[in-house]
mmCIF file of C-alpha atoms in Angstrom:
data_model
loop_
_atom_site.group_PDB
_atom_site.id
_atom_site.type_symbol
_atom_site.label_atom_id
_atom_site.label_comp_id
_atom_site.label_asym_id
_atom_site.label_seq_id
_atom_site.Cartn_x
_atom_site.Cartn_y
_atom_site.Cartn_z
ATOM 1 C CA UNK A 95 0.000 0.000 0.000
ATOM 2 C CA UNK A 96 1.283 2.948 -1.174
ATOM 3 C CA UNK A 97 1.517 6.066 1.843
ATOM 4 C CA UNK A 98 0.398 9.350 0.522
ATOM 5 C CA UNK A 99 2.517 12.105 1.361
ATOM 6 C CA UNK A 100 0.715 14.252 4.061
ATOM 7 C CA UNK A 101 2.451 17.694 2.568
ATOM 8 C CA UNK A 102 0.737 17.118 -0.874
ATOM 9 C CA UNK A 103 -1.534 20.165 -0.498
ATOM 10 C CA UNK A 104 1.319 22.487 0.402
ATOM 11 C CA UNK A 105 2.052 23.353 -2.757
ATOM 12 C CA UNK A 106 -1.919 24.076 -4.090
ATOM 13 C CA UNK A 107 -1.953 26.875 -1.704
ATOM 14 C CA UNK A 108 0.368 29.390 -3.620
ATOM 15 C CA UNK A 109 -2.550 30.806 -5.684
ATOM 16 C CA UNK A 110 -4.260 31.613 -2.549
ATOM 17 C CA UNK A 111 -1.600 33.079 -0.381
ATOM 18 C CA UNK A 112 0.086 35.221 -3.307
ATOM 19 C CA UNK A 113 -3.036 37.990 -3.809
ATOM 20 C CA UNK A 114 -1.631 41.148 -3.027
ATOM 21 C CA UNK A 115 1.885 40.115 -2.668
ATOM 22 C CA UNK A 116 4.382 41.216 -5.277
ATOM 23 C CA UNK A 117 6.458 39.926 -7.873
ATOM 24 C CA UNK A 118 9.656 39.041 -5.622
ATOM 25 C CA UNK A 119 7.479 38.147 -2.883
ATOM 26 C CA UNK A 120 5.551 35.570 -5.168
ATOM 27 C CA UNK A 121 8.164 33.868 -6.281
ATOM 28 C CA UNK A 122 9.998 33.907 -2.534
ATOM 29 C CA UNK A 123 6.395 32.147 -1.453
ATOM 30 C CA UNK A 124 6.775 29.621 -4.408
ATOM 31 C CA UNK A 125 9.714 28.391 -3.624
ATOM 32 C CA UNK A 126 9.821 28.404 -0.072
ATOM 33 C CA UNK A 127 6.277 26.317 -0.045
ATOM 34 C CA UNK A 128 9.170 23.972 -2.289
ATOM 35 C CA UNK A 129 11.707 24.022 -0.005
ATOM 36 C CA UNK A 130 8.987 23.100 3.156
ATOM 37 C CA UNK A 131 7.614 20.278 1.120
ATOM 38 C CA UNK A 132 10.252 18.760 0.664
ATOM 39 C CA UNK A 133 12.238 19.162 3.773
ATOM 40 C CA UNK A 134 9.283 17.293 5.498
ATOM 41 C CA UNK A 135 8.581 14.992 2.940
ATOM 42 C CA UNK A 136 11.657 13.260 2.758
ATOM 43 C CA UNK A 137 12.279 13.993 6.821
ATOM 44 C CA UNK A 138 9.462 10.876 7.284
ATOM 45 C CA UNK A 139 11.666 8.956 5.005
ATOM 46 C CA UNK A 140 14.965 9.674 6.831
ATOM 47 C CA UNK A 141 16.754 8.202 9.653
ATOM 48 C CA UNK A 142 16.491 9.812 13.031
ATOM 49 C CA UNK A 143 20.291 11.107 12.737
ATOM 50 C CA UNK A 144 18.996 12.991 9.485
ATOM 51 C CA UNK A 145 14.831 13.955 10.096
ATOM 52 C CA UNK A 146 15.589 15.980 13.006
ATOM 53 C CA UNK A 147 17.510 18.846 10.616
ATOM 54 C CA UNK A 148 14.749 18.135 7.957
ATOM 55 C CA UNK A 149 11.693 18.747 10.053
ATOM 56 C CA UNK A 150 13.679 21.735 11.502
ATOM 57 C CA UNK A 151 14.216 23.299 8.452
ATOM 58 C CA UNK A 152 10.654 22.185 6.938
ATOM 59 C CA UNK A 153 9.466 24.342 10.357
ATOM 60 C CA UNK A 154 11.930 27.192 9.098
ATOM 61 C CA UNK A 155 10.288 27.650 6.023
ATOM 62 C CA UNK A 156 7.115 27.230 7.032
ATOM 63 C CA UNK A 157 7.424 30.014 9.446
ATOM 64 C CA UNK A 158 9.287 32.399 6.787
ATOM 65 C CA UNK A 159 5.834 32.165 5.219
ATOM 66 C CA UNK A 160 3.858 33.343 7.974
ATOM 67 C CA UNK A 161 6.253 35.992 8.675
ATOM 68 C CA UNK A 162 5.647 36.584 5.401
ATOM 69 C CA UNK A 163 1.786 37.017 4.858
ATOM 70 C CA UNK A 164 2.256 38.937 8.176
ATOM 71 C CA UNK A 165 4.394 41.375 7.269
ATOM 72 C CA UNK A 166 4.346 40.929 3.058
ATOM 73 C CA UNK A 167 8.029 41.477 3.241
ATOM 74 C CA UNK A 168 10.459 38.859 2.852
ATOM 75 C CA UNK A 169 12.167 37.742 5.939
ATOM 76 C CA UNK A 170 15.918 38.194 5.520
ATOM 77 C CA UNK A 171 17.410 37.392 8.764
ATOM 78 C CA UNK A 172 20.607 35.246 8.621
ATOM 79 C CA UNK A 173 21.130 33.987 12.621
ATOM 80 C CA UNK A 174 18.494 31.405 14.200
ATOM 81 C CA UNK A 175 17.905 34.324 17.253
ATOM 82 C CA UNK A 176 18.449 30.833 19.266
ATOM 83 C CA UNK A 177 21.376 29.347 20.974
ATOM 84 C CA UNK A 178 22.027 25.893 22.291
ATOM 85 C CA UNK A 179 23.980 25.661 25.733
ATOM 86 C CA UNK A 180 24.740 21.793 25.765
ATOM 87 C CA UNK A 181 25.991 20.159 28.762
ATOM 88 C CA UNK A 182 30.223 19.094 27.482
ATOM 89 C CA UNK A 183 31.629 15.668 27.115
ATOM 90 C CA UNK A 184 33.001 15.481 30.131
ATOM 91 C CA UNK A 185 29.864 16.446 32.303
ATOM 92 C CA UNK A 186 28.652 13.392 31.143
ATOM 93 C CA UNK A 187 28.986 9.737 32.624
ATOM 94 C CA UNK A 188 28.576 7.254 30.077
ATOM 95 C CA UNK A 189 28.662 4.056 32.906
ATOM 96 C CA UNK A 190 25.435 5.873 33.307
ATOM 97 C CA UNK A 191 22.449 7.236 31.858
ATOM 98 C CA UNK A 192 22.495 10.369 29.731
ATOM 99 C CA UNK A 193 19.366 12.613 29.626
ATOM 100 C CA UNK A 194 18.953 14.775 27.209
ATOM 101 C CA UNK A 195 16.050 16.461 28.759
ATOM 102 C CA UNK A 196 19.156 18.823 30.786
ATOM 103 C CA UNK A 197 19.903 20.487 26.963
ATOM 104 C CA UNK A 198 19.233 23.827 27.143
ATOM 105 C CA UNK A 199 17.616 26.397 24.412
ATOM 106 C CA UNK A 200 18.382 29.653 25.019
ATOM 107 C CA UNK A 201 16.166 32.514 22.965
ATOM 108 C CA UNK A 202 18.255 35.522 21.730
ATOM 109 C CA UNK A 203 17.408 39.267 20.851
ATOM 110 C CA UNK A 204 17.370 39.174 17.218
ATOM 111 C CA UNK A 205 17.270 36.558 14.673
ATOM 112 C CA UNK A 206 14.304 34.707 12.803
ATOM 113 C CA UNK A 207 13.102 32.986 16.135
ATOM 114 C CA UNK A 208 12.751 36.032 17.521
ATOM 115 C CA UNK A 209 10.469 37.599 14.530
ATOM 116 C CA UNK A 210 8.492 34.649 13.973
ATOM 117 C CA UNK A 211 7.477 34.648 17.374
ATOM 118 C CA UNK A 212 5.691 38.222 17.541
ATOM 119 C CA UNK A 213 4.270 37.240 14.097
ATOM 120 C CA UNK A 214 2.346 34.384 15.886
ATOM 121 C CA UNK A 215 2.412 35.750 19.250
ATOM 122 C CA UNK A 216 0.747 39.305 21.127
ATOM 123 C CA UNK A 217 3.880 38.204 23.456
ATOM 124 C CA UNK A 218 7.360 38.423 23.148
ATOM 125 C CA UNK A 219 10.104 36.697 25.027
ATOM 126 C CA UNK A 220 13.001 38.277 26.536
ATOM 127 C CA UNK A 221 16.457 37.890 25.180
ATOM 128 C CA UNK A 222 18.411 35.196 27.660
ATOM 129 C CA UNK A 223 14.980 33.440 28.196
ATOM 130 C CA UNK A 224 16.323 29.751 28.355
ATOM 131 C CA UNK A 225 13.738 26.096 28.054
ATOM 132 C CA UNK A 226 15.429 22.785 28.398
ATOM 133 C CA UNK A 227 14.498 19.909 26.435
ATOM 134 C CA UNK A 228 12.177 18.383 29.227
ATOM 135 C CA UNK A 229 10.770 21.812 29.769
ATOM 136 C CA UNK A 230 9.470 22.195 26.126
ATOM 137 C CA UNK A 231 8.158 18.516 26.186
ATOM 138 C CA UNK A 232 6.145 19.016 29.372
ATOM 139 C CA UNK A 233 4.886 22.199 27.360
ATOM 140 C CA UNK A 234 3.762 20.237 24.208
ATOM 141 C CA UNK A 235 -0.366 20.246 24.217
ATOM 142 C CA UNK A 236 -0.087 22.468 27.369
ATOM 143 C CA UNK A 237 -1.499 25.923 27.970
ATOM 144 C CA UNK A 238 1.281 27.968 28.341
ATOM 145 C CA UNK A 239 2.017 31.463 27.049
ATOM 146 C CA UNK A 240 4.342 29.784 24.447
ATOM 147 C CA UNK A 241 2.845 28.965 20.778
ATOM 148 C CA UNK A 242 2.796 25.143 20.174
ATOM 149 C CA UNK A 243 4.467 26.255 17.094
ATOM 150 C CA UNK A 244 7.101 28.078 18.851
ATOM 151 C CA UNK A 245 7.723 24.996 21.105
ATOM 152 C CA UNK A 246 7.906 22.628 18.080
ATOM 153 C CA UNK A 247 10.516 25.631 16.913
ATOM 154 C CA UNK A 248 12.785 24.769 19.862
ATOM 155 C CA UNK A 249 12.834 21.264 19.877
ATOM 156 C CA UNK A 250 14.139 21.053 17.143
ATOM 157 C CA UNK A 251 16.441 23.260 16.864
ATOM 158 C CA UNK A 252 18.017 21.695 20.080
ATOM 159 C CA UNK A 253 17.164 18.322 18.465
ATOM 160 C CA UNK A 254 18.758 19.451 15.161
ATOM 161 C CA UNK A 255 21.974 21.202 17.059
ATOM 162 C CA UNK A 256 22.434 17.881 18.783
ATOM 163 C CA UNK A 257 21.809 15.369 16.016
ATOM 164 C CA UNK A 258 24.387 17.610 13.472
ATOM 165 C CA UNK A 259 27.283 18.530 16.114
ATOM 166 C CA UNK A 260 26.848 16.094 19.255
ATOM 167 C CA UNK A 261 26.241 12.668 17.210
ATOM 168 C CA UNK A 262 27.025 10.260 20.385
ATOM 169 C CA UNK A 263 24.940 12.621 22.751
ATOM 170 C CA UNK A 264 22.054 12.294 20.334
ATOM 171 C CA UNK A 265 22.825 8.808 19.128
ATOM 172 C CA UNK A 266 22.773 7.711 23.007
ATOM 173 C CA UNK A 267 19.496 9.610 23.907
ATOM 174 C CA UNK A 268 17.518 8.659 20.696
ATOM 175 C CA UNK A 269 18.322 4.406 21.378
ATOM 176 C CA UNK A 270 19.149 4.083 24.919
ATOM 177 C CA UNK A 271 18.210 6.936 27.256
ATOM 178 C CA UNK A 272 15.452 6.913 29.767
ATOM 179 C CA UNK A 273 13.790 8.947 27.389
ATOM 180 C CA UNK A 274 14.595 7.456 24.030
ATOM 181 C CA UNK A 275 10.319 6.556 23.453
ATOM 182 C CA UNK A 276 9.438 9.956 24.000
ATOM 183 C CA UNK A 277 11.905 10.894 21.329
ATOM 184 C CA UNK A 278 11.602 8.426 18.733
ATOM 185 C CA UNK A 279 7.933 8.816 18.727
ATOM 186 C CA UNK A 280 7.770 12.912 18.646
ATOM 187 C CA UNK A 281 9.834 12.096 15.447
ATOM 188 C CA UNK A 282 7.261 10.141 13.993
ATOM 189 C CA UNK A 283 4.668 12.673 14.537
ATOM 190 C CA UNK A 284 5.921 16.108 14.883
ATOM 191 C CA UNK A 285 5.983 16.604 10.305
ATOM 192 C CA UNK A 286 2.056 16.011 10.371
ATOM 193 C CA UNK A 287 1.720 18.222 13.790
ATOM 194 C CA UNK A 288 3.778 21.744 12.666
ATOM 195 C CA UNK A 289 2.125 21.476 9.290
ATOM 196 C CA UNK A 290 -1.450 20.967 10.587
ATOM 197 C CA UNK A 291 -0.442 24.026 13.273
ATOM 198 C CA UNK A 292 1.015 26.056 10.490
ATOM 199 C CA UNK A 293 -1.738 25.685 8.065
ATOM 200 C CA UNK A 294 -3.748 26.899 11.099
ATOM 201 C CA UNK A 295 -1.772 29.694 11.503
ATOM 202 C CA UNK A 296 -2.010 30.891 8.211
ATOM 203 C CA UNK A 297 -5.853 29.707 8.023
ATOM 204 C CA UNK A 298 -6.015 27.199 5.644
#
């Protein structure tokens, strides 16, 4: 049986979010839908050392769009506006059990975090405001003053940050950490849930 992609759609919305944008913004729209569609497509496909930059990146462009019909100017920041502070190496016992909940996102002043948030938000967050991983689980479904969105945002950009630059940190937590089920199923789920939220978002 063949799976139909669950992005499909994504791309059948251009006609209706381009009125009144312009020519450059048009075709940034077109291609970033693209770029989104892809990312999350082949994120399902991929192992769990690869989704975890695809869905992040999927989420990116996603949220470029919203910032987008928002403001009908094109995004153009260049940092994340996030920063990772990641427990070293050697604060970690390996005889022992590694949890990756301790990994730390910390929000900064400017960036495309930052702008997406008060695009989707009446609320912004102060620079230095930090969430660990465990935090932003607990959060997930949760009425809280942050965005489901935005807490998708920062799990996986710590997920991402970990998977590309701590490989046995991430390798450890996804198969043998206490909390290795909670990961490897939010990675089966979380394509379907930020495109459902986004196309919410952007009422679709």
């Amino acid at each position: 049986m063949i799976r139909r992609s669950p992005y499909k759609n994504l791309l059948k919305y251009e006609k209706k979010l381009s009125t009144n944008l312009g020519e450059g913004e048009r075709f940034f729209l077109h291609y970033t839908l693209i770029q989104a569609k892809s990312n999350l497509e082949i994120g399902e496909k991929s192992d769990y050392f690869v989704s975890p930059l695809l869905f992040f990146y999927g989420l990116v462009a996603l949220s470029k769009i919203i910032i987008l019909m928002k403001s009908k100017t094109i995004p153009r920041e260049v940092l994340h506006g996030l920063t990772v502070r990641v427990a070293g190496d050697k604060s970690v016992d390996w005889t022992k059990d590694y949890d990756p909940r301790v990994e730390t996102v910390l929000v900064k002043e400017k960036g495309l975090f930052p702008t997406f948030y008060k695009a989707i938000s009446p609320y912004s967050l102060p620079e230095g405001e930090k969430y660990t991983l465990g935090d932003l689980f607990l959060f997930l479904n949760r009425k809280t003053s942050l965005d489901n969105l935005a807490i998708h945002y920062l799990i996986l950009f710590l997920l991402s940050m970990l998977a590309r630059y701590e490989p046995q940190k991430w390798g450890w937590a996804y198969e043998r950490s206490s909390f290795s089920r909670e990961l490897q199923t939010y990675l089966k789920i979380v394509g379907r849930d930020i495109y459902d939220l986004w196309r919410e978002k952007i009422k679709l």
